[in-house]
GROMACS .gro file of C-alpha atoms in nm:
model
  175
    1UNK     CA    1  -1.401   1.332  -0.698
    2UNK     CA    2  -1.189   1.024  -0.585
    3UNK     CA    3  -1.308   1.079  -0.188
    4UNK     CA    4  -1.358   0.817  -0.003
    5UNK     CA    5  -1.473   0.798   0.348
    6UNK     CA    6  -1.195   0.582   0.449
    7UNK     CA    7  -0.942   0.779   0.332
    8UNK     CA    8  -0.802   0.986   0.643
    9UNK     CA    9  -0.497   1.200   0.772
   10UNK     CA   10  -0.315   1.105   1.070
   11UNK     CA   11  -0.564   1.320   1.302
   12UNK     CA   12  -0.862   1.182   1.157
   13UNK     CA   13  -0.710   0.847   1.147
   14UNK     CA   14  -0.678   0.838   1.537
   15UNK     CA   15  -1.004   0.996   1.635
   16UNK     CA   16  -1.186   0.694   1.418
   17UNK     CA   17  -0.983   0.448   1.575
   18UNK     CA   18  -1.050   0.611   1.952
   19UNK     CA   19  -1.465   0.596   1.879
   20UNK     CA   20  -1.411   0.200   1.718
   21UNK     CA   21  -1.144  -0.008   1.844
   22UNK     CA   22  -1.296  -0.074   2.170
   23UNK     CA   23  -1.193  -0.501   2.221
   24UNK     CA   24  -1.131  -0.494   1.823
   25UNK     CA   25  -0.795  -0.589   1.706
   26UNK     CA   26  -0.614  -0.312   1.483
   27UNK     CA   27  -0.394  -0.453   1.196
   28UNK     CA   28  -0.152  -0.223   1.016
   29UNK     CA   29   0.025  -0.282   0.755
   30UNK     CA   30   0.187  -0.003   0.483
   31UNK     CA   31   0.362   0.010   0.133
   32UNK     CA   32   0.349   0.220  -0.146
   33UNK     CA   33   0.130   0.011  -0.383
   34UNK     CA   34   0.140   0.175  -0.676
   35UNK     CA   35  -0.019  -0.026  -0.916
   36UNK     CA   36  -0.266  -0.260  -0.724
   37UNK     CA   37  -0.184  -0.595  -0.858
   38UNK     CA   38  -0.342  -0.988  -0.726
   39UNK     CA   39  -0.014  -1.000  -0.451
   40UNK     CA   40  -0.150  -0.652  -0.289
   41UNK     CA   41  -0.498  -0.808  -0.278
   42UNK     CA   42  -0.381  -1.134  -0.147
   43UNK     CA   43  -0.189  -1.000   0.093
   44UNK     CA   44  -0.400  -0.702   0.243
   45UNK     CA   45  -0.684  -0.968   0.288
   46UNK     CA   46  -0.434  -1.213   0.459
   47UNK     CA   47  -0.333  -0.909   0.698
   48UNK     CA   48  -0.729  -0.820   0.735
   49UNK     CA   49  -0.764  -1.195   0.892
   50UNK     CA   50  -0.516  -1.133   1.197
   51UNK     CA   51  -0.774  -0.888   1.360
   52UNK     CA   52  -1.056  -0.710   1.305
   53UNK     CA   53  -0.992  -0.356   1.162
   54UNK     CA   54  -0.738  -0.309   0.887
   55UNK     CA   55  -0.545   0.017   0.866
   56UNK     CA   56  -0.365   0.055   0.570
   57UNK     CA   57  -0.050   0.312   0.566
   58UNK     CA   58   0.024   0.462   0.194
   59UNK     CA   59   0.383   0.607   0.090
   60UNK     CA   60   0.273   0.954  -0.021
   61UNK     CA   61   0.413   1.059  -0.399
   62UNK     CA   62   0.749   1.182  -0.284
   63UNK     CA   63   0.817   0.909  -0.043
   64UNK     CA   64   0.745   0.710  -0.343
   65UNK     CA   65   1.007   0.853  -0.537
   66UNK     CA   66   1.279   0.849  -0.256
   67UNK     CA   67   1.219   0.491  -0.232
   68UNK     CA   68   1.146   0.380  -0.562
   69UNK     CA   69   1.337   0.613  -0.783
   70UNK     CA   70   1.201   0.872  -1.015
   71UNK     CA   71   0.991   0.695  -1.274
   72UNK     CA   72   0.775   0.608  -0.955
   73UNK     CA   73   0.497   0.623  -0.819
   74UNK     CA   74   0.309   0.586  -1.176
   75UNK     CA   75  -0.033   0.589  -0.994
   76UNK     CA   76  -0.029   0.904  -0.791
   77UNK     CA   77  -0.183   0.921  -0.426
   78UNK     CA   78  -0.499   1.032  -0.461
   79UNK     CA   79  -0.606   0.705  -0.684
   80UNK     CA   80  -0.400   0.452  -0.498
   81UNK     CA   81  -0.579   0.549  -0.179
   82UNK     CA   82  -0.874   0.552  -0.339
   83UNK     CA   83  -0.838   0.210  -0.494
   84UNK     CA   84  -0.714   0.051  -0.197
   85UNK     CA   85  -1.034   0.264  -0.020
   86UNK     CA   86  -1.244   0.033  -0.249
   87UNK     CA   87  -1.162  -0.272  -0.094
   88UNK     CA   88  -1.369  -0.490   0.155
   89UNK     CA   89  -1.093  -0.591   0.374
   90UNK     CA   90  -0.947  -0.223   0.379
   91UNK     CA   91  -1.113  -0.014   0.685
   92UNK     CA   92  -0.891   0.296   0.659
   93UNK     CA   93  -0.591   0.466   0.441
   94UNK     CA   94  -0.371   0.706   0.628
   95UNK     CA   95  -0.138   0.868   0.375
   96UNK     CA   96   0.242   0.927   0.531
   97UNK     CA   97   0.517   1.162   0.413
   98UNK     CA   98   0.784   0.994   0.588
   99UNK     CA   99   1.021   0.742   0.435
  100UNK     CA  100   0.893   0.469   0.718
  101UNK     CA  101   0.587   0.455   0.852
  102UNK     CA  102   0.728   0.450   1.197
  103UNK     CA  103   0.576   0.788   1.328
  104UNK     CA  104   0.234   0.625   1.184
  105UNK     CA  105   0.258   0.336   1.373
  106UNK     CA  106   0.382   0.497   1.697
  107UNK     CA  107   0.061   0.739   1.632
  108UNK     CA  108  -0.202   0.455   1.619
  109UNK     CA  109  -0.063   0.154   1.823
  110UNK     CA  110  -0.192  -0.115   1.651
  111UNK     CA  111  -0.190  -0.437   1.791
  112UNK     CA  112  -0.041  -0.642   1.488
  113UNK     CA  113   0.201  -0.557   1.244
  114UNK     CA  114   0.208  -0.704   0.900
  115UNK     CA  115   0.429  -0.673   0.627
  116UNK     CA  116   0.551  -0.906   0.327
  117UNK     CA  117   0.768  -1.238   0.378
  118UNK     CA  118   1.010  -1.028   0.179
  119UNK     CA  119   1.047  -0.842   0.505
  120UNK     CA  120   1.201  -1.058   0.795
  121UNK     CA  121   1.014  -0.992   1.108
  122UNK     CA  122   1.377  -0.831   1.254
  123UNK     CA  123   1.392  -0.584   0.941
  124UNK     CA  124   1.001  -0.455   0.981
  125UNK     CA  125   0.971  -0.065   1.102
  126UNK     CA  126   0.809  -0.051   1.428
  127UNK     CA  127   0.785  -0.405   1.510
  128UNK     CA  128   0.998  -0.348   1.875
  129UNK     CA  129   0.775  -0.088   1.947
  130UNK     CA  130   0.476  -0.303   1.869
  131UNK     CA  131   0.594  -0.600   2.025
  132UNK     CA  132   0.711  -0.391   2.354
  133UNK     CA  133   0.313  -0.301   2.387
  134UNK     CA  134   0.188  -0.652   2.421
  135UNK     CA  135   0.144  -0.673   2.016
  136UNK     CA  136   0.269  -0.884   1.763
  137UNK     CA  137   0.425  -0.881   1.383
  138UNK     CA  138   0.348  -1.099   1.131
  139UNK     CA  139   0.563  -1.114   0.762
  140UNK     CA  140   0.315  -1.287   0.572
  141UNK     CA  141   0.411  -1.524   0.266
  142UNK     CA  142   0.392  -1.346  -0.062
  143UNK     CA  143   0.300  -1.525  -0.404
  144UNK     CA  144   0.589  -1.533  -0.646
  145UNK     CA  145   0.638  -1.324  -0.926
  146UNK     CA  146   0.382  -1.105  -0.848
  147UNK     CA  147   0.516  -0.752  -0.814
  148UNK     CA  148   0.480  -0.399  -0.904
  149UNK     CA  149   0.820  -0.393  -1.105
  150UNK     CA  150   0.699  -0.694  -1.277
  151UNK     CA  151   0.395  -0.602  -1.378
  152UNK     CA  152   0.539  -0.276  -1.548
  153UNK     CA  153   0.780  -0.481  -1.655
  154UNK     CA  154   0.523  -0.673  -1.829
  155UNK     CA  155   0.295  -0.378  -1.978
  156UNK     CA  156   0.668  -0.251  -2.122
  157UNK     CA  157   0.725  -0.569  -2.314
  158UNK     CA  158   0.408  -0.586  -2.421
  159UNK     CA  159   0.288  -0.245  -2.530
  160UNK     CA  160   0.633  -0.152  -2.614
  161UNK     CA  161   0.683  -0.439  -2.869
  162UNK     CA  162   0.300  -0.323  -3.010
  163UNK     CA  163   0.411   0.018  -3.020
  164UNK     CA  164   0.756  -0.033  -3.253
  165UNK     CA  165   0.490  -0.269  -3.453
  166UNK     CA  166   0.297   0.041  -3.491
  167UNK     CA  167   0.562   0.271  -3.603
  168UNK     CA  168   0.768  -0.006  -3.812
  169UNK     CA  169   0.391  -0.055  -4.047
  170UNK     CA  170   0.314   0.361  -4.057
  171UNK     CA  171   0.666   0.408  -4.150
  172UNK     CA  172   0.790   0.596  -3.858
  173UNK     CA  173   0.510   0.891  -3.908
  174UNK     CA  174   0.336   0.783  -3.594
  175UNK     CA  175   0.081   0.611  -3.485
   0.00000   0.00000   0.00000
């Protein structure tokens, strides 16, 4: 359940990209996306558009929570690769234990980079190293106001309001 043939480890990752990258442009780009929202969507088919093969790098759980704090991720691994798996412009998911995907991207040499225009092109992990091999980094635009934090920000307000609603008309026995 939840496999997906685009869902690989590191080892796997490379051997696929040995037998198909021949004069194909490999795109990488990582994050933790942990609940796939319109901005992911827009943004990973933005990335797909700068070459030809898409590699996607995904945070695994515990990176997740060194980065994002300990309510996070609330979608664990296995379904955010396999969402992200799902999509057209997606060609492969490489989970990563690391903090930064740097060890990924020294691993599979793409030939772009592409992050978020919330990262400056200076700040990206692994854009020397890509640039130093002939590639290049792109920090794509990102649409405004659409993020992870405010989307659960959103389903709190929402559900949460609904929920006291609930409790306030049973008379605090529940809902």
């Amino acid at each position: 359940m939840l496999e997906h043939p685009k869902i690989r480890d590191r080892a796997a990752a490379l051997v696929h990209l040995h037998r198909v990258r021949a004069g194909r442009t490999v795109v990488f780009t990582n994050g933790c996306f942990d609940l796939l929202h319109a901005g992911h969507v827009d943004l990973l088919a933005r990335a797909r558009d700068c070459g030809d093969l898409l590699v996607v790098g995904l945070n695994d759980d515990d990176s997740v929570r060194r980065l994002k704090g300990p309510t996070r991720p609330v979608t664990p691994l296995r379904e955010r690769a396999y969402v992200l798996a799902g999509l057209a412009c997606v060609d492969l998911v490489v989970p990563f234990a690391e903090d930064t995907p740097l060890a990924l991207i020294l691993a599979l040499e793409p030939d772009v980079l592409v992050k978020g225009g919330d990262w400056p092109v200076a700040a990206i992990v692994g854009a020397p190293q890509v640039t130093a091999r002939g590639g290049r980094v792109e920090s794509l635009p990102l649409i405004p106001g659409l993020s992870t934090t405010t989307v659960i920000e959103r389903i709190v307000a929402r559900y949460g309001k609904i929920r006291q609603e609930q409790e306030k008309a049973s008379g605090g026995r529940g809902a």
